[in-house]
Each structure stands twice: as structure tokens, then as C-alpha cells.
Coordinates of C-alpha atoms in Angstrom, one line a residue:
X1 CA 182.2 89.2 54.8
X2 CA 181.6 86.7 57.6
X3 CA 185.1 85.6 59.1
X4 CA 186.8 82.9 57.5
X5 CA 187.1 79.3 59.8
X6 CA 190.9 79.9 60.3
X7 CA 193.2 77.2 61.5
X8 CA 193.7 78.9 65.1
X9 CA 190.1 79.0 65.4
X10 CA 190.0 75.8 65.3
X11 CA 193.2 75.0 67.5
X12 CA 191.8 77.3 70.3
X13 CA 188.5 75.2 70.1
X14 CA 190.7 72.0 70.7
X15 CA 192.6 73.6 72.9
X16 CA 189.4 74.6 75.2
X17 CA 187.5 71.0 75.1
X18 CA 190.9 69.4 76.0
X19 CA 191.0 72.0 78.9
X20 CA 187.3 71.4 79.8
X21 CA 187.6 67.7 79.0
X22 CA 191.1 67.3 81.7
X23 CA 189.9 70.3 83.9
X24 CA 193.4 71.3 82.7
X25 CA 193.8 75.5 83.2
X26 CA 196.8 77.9 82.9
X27 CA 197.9 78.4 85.9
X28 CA 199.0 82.1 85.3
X29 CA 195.4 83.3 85.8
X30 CA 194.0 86.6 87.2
X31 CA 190.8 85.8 89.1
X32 CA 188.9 88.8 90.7
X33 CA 185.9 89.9 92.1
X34 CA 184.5 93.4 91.3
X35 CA 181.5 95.5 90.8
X36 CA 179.9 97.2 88.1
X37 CA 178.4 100.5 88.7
X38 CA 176.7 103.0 85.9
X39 CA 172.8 104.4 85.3
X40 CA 170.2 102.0 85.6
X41 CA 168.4 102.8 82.6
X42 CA 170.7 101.2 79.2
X43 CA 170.3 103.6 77.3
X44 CA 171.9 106.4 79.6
X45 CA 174.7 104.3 80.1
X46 CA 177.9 106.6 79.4
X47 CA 180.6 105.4 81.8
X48 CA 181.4 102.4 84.1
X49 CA 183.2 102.4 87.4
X50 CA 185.0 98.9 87.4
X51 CA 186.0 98.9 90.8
X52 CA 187.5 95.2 92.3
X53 CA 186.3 94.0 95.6
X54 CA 188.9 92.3 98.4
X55 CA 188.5 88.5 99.5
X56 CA 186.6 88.7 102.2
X57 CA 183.7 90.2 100.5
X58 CA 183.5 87.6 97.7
X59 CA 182.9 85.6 100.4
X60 CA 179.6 86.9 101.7
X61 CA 178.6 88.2 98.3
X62 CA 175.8 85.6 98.1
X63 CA 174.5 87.0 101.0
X64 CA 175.3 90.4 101.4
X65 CA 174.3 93.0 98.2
X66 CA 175.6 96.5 98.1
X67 CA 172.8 99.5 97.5
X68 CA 173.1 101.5 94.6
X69 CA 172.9 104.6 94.7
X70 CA 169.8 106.6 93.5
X71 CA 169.3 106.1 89.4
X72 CA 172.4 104.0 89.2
X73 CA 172.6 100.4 89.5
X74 CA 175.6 97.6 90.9
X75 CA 176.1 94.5 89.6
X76 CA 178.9 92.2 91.2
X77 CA 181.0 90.2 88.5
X78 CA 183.6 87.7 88.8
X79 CA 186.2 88.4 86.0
X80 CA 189.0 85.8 84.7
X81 CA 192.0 86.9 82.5
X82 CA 195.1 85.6 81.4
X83 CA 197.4 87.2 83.2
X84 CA 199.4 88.3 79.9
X85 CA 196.9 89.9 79.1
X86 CA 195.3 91.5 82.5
X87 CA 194.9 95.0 83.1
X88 CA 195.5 94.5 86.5
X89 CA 198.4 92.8 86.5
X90 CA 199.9 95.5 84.2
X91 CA 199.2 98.4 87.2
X92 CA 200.7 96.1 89.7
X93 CA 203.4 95.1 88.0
X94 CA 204.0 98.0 85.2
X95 CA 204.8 95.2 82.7
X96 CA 203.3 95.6 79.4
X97 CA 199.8 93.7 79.0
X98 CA 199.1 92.1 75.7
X99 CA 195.2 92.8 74.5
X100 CA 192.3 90.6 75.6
X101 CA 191.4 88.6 72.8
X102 CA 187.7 89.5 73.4
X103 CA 185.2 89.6 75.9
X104 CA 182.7 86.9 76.8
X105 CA 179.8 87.4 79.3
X106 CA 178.3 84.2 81.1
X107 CA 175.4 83.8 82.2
X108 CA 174.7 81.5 85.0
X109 CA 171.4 79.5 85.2
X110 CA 169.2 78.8 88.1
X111 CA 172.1 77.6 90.4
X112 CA 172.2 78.3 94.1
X113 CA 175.9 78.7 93.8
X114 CA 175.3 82.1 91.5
X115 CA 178.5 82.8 89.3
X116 CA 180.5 80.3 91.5
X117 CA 178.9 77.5 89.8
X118 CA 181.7 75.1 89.3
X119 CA 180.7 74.7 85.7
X120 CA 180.5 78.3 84.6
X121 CA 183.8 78.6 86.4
X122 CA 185.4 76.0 84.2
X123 CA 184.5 77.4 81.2
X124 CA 185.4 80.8 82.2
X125 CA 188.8 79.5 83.3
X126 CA 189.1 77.8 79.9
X127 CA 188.4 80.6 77.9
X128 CA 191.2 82.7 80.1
X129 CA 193.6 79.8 79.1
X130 CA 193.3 81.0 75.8
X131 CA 193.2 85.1 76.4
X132 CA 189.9 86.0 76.5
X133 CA 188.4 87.7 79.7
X134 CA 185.7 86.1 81.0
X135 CA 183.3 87.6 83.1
X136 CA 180.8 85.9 85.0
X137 CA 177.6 88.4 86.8
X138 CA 176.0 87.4 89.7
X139 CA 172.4 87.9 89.0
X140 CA 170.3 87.8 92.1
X141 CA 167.0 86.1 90.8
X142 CA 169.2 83.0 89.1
X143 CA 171.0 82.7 92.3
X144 CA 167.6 82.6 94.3
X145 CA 166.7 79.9 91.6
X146 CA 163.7 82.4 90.8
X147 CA 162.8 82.9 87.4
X148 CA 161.3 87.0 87.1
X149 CA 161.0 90.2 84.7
X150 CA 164.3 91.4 86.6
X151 CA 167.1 89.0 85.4
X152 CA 166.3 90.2 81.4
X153 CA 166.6 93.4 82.6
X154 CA 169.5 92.5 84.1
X155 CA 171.1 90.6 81.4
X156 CA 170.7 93.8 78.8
X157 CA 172.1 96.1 80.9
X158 CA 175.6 93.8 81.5
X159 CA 175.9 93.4 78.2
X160 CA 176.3 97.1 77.6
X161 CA 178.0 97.8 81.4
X162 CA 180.3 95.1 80.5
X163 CA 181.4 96.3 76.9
X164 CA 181.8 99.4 78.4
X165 CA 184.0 98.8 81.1
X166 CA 186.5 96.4 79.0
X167 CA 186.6 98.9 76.4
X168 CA 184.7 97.1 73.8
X169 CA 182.3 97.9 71.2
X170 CA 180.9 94.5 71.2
X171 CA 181.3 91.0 73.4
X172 CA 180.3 87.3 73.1
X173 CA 177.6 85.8 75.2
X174 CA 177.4 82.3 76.7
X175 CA 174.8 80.7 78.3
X176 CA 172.9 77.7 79.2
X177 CA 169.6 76.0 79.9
X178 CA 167.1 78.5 81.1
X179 CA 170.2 81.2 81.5
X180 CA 170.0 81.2 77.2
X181 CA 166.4 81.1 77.2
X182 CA 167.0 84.3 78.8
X183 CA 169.6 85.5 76.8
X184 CA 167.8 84.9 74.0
X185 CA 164.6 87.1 74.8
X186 CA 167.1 89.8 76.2
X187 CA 169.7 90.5 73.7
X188 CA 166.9 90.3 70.7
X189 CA 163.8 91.7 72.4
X190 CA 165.6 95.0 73.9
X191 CA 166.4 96.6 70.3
X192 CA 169.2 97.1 68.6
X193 CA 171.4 99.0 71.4
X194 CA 171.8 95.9 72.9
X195 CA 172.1 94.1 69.6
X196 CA 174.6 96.2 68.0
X197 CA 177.3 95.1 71.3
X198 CA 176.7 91.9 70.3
X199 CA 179.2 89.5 68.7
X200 CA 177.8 86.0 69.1
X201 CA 175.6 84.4 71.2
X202 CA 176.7 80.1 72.4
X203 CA 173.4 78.7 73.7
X204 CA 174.0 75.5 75.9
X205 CA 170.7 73.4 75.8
X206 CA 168.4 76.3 75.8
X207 CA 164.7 75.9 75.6
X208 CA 162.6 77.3 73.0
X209 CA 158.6 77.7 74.7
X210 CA 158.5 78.7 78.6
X211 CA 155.3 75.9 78.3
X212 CA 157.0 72.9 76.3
X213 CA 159.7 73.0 78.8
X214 CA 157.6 73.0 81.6
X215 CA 155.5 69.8 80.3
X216 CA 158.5 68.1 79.8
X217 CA 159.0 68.7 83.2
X218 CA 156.4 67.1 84.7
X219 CA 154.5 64.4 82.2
X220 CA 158.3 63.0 81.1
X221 CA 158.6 59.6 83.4
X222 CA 163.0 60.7 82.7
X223 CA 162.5 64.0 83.7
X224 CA 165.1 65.3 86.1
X225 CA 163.8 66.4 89.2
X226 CA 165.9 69.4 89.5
X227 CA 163.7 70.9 86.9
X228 CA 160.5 70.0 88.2
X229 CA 161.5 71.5 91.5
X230 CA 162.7 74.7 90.4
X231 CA 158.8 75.2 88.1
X232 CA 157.4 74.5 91.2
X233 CA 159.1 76.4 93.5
X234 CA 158.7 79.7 91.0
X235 CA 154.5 78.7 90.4
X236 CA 153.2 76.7 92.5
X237 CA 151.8 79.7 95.0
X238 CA 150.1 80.2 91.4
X239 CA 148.3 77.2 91.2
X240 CA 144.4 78.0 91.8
X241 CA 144.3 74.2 93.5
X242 CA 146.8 74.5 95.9
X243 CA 144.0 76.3 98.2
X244 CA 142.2 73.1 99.0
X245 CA 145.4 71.8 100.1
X246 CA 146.9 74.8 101.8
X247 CA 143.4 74.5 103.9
X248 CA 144.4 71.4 105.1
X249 CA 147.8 71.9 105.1
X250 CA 146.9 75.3 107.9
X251 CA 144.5 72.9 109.6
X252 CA 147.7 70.9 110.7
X253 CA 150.6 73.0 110.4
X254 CA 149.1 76.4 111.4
X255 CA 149.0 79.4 108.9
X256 CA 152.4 79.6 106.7
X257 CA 152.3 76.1 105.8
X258 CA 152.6 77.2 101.9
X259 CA 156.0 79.3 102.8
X260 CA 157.2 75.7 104.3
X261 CA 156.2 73.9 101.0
X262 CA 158.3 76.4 99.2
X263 CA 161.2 76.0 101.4
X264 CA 161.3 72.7 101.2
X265 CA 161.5 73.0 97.6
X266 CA 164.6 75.2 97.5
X267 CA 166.4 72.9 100.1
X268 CA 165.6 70.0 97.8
X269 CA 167.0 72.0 94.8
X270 CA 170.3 73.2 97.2
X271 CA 170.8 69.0 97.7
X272 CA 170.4 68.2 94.2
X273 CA 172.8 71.1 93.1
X274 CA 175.6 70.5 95.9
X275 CA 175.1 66.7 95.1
X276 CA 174.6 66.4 98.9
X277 CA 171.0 64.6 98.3
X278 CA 171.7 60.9 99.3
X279 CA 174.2 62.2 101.7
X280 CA 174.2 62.7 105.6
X281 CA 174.3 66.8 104.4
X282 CA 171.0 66.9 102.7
X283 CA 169.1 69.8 104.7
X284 CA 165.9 68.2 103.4
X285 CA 165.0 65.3 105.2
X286 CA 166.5 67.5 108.4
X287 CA 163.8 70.0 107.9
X288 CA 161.1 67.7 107.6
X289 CA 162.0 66.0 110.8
X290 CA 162.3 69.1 112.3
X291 CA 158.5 70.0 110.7
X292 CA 157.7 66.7 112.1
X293 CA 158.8 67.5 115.8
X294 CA 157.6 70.5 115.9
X295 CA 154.3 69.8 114.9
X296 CA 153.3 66.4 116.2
X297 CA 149.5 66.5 115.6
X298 CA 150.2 66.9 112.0
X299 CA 151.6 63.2 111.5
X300 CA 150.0 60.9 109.0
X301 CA 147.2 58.9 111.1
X302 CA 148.5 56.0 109.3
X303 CA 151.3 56.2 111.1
X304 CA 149.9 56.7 114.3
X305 CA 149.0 53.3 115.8
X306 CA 152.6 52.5 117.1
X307 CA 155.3 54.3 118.7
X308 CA 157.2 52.2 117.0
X309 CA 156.7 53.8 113.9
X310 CA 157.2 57.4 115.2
X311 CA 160.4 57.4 112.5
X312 CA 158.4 56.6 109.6
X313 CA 155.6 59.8 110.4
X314 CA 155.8 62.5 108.1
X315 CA 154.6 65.8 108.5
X316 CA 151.5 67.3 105.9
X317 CA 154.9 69.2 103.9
X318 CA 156.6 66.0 103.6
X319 CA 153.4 64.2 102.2
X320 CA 152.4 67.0 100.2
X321 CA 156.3 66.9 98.6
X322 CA 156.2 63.7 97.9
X323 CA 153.1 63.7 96.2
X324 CA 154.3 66.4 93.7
X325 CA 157.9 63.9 93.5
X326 CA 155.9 60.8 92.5
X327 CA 151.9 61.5 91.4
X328 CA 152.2 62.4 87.9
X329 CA 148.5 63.1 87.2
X330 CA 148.6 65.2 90.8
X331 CA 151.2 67.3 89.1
X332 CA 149.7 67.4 86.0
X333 CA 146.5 68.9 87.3
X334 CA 148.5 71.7 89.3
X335 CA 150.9 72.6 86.2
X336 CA 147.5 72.8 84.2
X337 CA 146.6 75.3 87.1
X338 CA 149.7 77.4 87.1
X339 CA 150.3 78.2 83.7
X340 CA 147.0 79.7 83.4
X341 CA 147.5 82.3 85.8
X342 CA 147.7 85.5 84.5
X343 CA 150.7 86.4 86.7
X344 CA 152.5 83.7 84.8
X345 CA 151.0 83.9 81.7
X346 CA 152.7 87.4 81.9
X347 CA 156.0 86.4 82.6
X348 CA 156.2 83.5 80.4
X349 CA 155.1 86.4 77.4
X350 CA 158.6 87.8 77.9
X351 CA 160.5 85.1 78.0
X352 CA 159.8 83.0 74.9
X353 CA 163.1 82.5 73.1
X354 CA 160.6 81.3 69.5
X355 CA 159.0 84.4 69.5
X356 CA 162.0 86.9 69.2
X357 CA 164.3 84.6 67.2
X358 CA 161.6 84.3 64.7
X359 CA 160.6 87.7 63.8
X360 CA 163.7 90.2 65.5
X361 CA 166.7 91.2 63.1
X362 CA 169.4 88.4 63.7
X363 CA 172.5 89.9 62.4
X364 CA 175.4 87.9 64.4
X365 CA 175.8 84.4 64.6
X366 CA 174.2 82.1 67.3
X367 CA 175.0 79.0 68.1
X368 CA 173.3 76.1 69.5
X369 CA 174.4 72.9 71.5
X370 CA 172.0 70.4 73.1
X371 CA 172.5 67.6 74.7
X372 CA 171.1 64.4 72.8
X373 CA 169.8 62.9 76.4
X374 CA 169.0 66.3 77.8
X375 CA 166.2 64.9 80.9
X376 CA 165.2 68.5 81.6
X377 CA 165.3 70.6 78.3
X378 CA 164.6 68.1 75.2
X379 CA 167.0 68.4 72.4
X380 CA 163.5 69.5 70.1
X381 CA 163.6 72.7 71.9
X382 CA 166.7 73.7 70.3
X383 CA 165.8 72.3 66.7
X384 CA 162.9 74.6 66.9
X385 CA 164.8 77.5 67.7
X386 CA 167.1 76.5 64.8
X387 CA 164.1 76.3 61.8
X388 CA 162.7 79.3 63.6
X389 CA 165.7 81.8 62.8
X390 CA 166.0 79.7 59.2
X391 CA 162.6 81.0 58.5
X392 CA 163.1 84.8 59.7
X393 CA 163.6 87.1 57.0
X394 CA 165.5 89.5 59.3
X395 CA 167.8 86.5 60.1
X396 CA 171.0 87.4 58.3
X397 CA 173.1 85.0 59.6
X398 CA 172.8 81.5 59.6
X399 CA 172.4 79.7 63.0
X400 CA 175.0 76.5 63.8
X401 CA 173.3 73.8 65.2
X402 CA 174.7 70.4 67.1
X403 CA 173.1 67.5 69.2
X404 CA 175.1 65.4 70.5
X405 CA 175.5 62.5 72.9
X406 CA 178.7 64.2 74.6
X407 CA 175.8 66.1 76.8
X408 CA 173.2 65.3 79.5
X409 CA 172.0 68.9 80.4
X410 CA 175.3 71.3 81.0
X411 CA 177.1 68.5 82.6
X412 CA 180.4 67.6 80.7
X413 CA 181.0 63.9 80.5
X414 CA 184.7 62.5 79.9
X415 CA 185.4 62.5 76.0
X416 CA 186.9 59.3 74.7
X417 CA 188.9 61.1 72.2
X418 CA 188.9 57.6 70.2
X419 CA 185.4 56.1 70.2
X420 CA 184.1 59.8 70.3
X421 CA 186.2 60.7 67.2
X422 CA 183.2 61.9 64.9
X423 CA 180.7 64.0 67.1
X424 CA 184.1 65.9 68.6
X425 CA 185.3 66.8 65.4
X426 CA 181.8 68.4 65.0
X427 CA 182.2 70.0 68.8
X428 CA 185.3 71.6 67.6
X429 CA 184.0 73.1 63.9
X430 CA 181.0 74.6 66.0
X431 CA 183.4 76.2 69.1
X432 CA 185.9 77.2 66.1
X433 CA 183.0 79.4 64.4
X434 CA 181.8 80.5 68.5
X435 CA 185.8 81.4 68.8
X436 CA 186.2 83.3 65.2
X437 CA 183.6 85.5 65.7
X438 CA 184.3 86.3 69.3
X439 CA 187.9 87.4 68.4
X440 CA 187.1 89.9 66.2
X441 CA 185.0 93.3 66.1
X442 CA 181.4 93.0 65.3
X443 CA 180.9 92.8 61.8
X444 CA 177.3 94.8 60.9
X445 CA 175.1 92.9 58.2
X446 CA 172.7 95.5 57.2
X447 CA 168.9 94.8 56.9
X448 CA 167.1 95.0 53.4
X449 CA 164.7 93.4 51.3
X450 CA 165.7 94.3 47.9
X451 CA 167.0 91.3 45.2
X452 CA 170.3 92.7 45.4
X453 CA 170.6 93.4 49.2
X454 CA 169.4 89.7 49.4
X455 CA 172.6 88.4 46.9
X456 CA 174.8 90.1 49.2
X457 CA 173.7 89.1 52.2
X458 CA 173.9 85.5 50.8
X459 CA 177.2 85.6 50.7
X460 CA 178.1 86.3 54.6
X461 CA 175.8 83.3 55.4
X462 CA 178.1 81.6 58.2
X463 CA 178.6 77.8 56.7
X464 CA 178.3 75.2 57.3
X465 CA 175.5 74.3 58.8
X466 CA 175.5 71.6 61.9
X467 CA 172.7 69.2 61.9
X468 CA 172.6 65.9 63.5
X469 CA 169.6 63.7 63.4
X470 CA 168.1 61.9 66.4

């Protein structure tokens, strides 16, 4: 039977919005750094060396990645416990630790910070308020804002490395935006060793098509640019027009003017993620200056006819840039461009969340939240994922679905626990369900067809359902 919604289910989710909401955390917490190390291949995973790593290599952990050695892979993690309930604090201490109400693995998205990400860390540190251990990868490619074949890899293989090395059968899963996406296509398309470890899944705005998301991207006038930026700066070098303007952009910049392009896309996305872009910190407009001096022939000629106007000259980057920022139709053309490429038309085959939701075997629960106003991954997205899993046979569990205003795209806004009454009661019923199910053991549903296999299965059905219309 599917876990009954239990009063400290509940209490724990109001306990964890209040935390978010306040940024209010126990201040008994064990934070660590440490690194993963088993086979590379999931399925000859046996053992896990947890082994923690000092301060000062936290520190250059962005930077600086240990080798594996041959036919096993590291991943770095960044774990949060109550300390109650730490294992650590047990061995330094040799007082008796209570057991870690369950495991939860989060997955960062496309974030320059990696798992530093001030709001992964939030959430982490919430869910160690309450006693779970949270545990937060570093995944290289997300870090790097790239989006590739190796972070699904990745994802499977932590979510077995992870279970392991906590001593669980099975953990929960938490992710947002593109990092769910991901999830998503990992935990359902990598067969069932990865989806028997698997308690339940909370999605945070995922998206449900590679393409839709990307459209949305670029034709939407409310679009956030953050979005649009990071597409580009994973396709663009796809785009089959970008040669005419890498020709001219060589002509006047000299050979590696498409490297520049790029570069100045992932400074812009470092600005917008480290809110430093209307700031004197912004690293973009210093890098184009510093493209404008050092290339002076490759000024606008519009520009040209004064000295005077030597500070409003912008280099062929900066113009190019600022084309893709404000042309619509310009971008339009290239994004038409890109995702006909077979290089991406390849990647975006394994990585379509609406495929594997809608014909995998779904036997835990996930659950969806989407921002109502979401200006990078439109609320749809999720609906679709939602009727997708509805109409799966193999889909033994119902999905939990909520859109609400209390969202932009991941970023918390302050609750007004009075005017807000009615869409937080429905925030807490869908974390109570997220929290009953991840403090408990996997529950196996098993997979048949027959008229009586069906009447059974009926009746573990999570309820109730959360819809909210538009």
C-alpha cells in the first residue's frame, strides 16, 4: 500500500517552507565535503569509499578535479546532516547517532556555482533541519553550464554510489529546471537498477521537450535571458549560419573569433547568475572593452567618424552579442539552424523527459512544481509531463502536480503566510507526500496487465491529485 499522508508528514513540510521561506536553519549542522569513489560502470558497483575532503580543497574544487583511477570513477559531493544524526559526529565524538531519516540527492542545474548554488544549499540545509542527509554532487558539465551525454551518465551512477555509501537501498531525488529534465531521462531511461534505488523523484520546473524549451527561449518577448544564453552557448558552434558570420567576424578579429563569442556568452551567464550584471563587477562589458582595445580596426565604422565617440565603438563580438540579445527573427533563424544538426539532434534524443515518462515503468511517485510565471521553462511543460505519465500503462503511481504563483523559475519569493493562505496549503500537501515517501523504504509496485493485477494496483494510486488551472 502507498504510505498514508500522516500528520508529521505534513508538519515536516511546514516546517521546511517556514525554513526556506525565513532562511531559518538548525544551527547544529554537519556540513562536509567529500568524494565518492567506486567502478565506473553501475552495474559493477559493489562498494563505495566515502572518504571527506579538508577545507582548503573545497575551496579549489571548482577548479581543480582529482583523476580516477583506471575503471573507477570520483565524484565530489557536498553532504549536510543533522548533526543528531551524523555519522561523523558519532566517530568524533563517540556519542550515539540517531538514523538519518533518508537520503535525498540534489541535483544542481546549469549554475556556474556547481553544488554551491546558494539555492540548492538552502534546500539541502532545510532538509538537514529536519534529519535527512542531503547530498549535493558536483557534476562537472552543469557547473560548466554545458549541457552533454556525460551528466546522465553521471546522475545514474550517484544515485547508486550514493545509496551505497549511506547504506541505503533506495534515496529521494530533487531537482530543478533542466537538472530534472535530466533526472528524468536518467533514473527512467537507465533500467530498472537505477529505478529500483529510487524512492521519489521532486521536479522543480522541469521541462518536458529539449525543442519546446528552447523556442520558448528565443521567440518568447518575456523570456529570461539566462536561458537564451546558456542554448546558445551549448549550440551555437552548431548553427550551419554562423559561418557567414564567423567569416567576417575572422576578417576583423583574426581566427578564434567564434571561441570569443562563446566566452562572452558564459561571462554573461556568470553576471546574470552572481547578480553582478548591472554592477561595476560584471566581467562582460570588461571583456568587450578589452576586445575593443585590442583589436582597434574591428570597430563599428559607424562609430568611427569622431574620437569622440571612441567609448561608444564596439568590437564585431560585442555587435554580434547584441544582435542575438535583441533581433528576434536573427535568433530565430540560427535556433532553426542548430537544432537541425545532427550533433544535437543526438543529444536532444536522450534527453527528452516525454519520451521516457510516457512509455518506461513508473513505479514511485514523482512530483512536479512549476512556477506559474516561469520566463524560461513554461508551466505547459510540466502539465505535459503530468498527462504523459497519466496515460502510461506502466505508470503505477500517480504523479502530483502543482502550479503556482509562489514561483518564477527556482527562485523562492517571500510567502505572505496570510494573502498566500490557499496555494501554501497546496505547497505543503505536495512536500508532505515528497516527505512520506522519502522517509520510508522503497515500496515495489509490481508491473502486470491482468484485470486483477490492475484492481490492486488501483488501490496504491498516491491521492490526491494536484491540479491547478492557469
Amino acid at each position: 500500500m502507498a504510505p498514508a499522508l500522516s500528520v508529521v508528514a505534513v508538519w515536516r513540510a511546514v516546517e521546511f517552507l517556514l525554513r526556506l521561506n525565513y532562511q531559518r536553519f538548525e544551527g547544529a549542522l554537519s556540513e562536509r565535503y567529500a568524494c565518492l569513489e567506486a567502478a565506473a560502470s553501475v552495474i559493477e558497483i559493489r562498494t563505495v569509499a566515502l572518504r571527506s575532503l579538508d577545507g582548503s580543497y573545497a575551496k579549489t574544487s571548482s577548479e581543480v578535479s582529482p583523476r580516477a583511477p583506471e575503471r573507477t570513477r570520483l565524484l565530489q559531493v557536498r553532504i549536510f546532516e543533522h548533526a543528531a544524526r551524523s555519522m561523523q559526529q558519532r566517530l568524533r565524538t563517540g556519542d550515539r547517532a540517531r538514523d538519518t531519516l533518508g537520503v535525498v540527492l540534489l541535483v544542481h542545474g546549469l549554475s556556474p556555482s556547481g553544488n554551491r548554488d546558494a539555492r540548492m544549499e538552502a534546500v539541502a540545509r532545510a532538509l538537514a533541519s529536519l534529519g535527512f542527509t542531503a547530498v549535493i554532487p558536483d557534476f562537472v558539465e552543469f557547473r560548466e553550464c554545458r549541457m552533454g551525454q556525460q551528466t546522465l551518465d553521471e546522475i545514474a551512477w550517484a544515485v547508486v554510489a550514493v545509496a551505497k555509501a549511506f547504506h541505503q537501498e533506495s534515496i529521494s531525488l530533487f531537482a530543478a529546471c533542466v537538472a530534472a529534465g535530466y533526472t528524468l531521462c536518467a533514473v527512467l531511461g537507465s533500467g530498472e537498477h537505477i529505478r529500483q534505488r529510487v524512492r521519489t523523484i521532486m521536479c522543480i520546473g522541469p521541462y518536458a521537450e529539449v525543442e519546446a524549451m528552447v523556442w520558448c527561449a528565443m521567440s518568447s518577448d518575456s523570456a529570461d535571458d539566462y536561458g537564451r544564453n546558456a542554448i546558445f552557448y551549448n549550440f551555437l558552434q552548431y548553427s550551419s549560419l554562423i559561418s557567414e558570420i564567423e567569416h567576417a567576424g575572422n576578417a576583423a578579429n583574426g581566427h578564434g573569433w567564434m571561441s570569443q563569442l562563446l566566452h562572452a556568452l558564459r561571462l554573461a551567464l556568470e553576471d546574470s547568475h552572481f547578480l553582478r550584471g548591472s554592477t561595476e563587477a560584471a566581467m562582460l562589458p570588461k571583456y568587450f572593452k578589452e576586445l575593443r582595445d585590442r583589436v582597434p580596426h574591428s570597430f563599428d565604422t559607424a562609430n568611427d567618424a569622431s574620437e569622440d565617440a571612441s567609448s561608444t565603438r564596439t568590437s564585431h563580438v560585442q555587435r554580434v552579442f547584441e544582435r542575438f540579445q535583441l533581433d528576434k527573427e536573427f535568433r530565430e533563424l540560427h535556433t532553426k539552424a542548430m537544432l537541425s544538426h545532427p550533433a544535437v539532434q543526438k543529444l536532444i534524443a536522450s534527453c527528452q523527459p516525454i519520451r521516457v515518462v510516457s512509455r518506461e515503468p513508473i513505479d514511485f511517485p514523482i512530483l512536479l512544481l512549476h512556477g506559474e510565471c516561469d520566463n524560461i521553462v513554461p508551466c505547459r511543460e510540466s502539465r505535459r509531463l503530468f498527462c504523459a505519465m497519466m496515460h502510461n500503462k506502466l505508470c503505477t503511481v500517480k504523479p502530483l502536480i502543482e502550479i503556482t504563483s509562489l514561483l518564477n523559475h527556482g527562485d523562492r519569493q517571500r510567502l505572505n503566510w496570510f494573502t498566500d493562505t490557499p496555494q501554501i496549503i497546496r505547497l505543503i500537501r505536495l512536500f508532505a507526500q515528497f516527505f512520506t515517501w522519502a522517509a520510508q523504504p522503497r515500496i515495489s509496485v509490481p508491473q502486470s496487465h491482468s484485470s486483477s493485477a490492475k484492481n490492486r494496483t488501483e488501490s496504491r494510486l498516491l491521492q490526491p491529485r494536484i491540479i491547478r488551472s492557469r
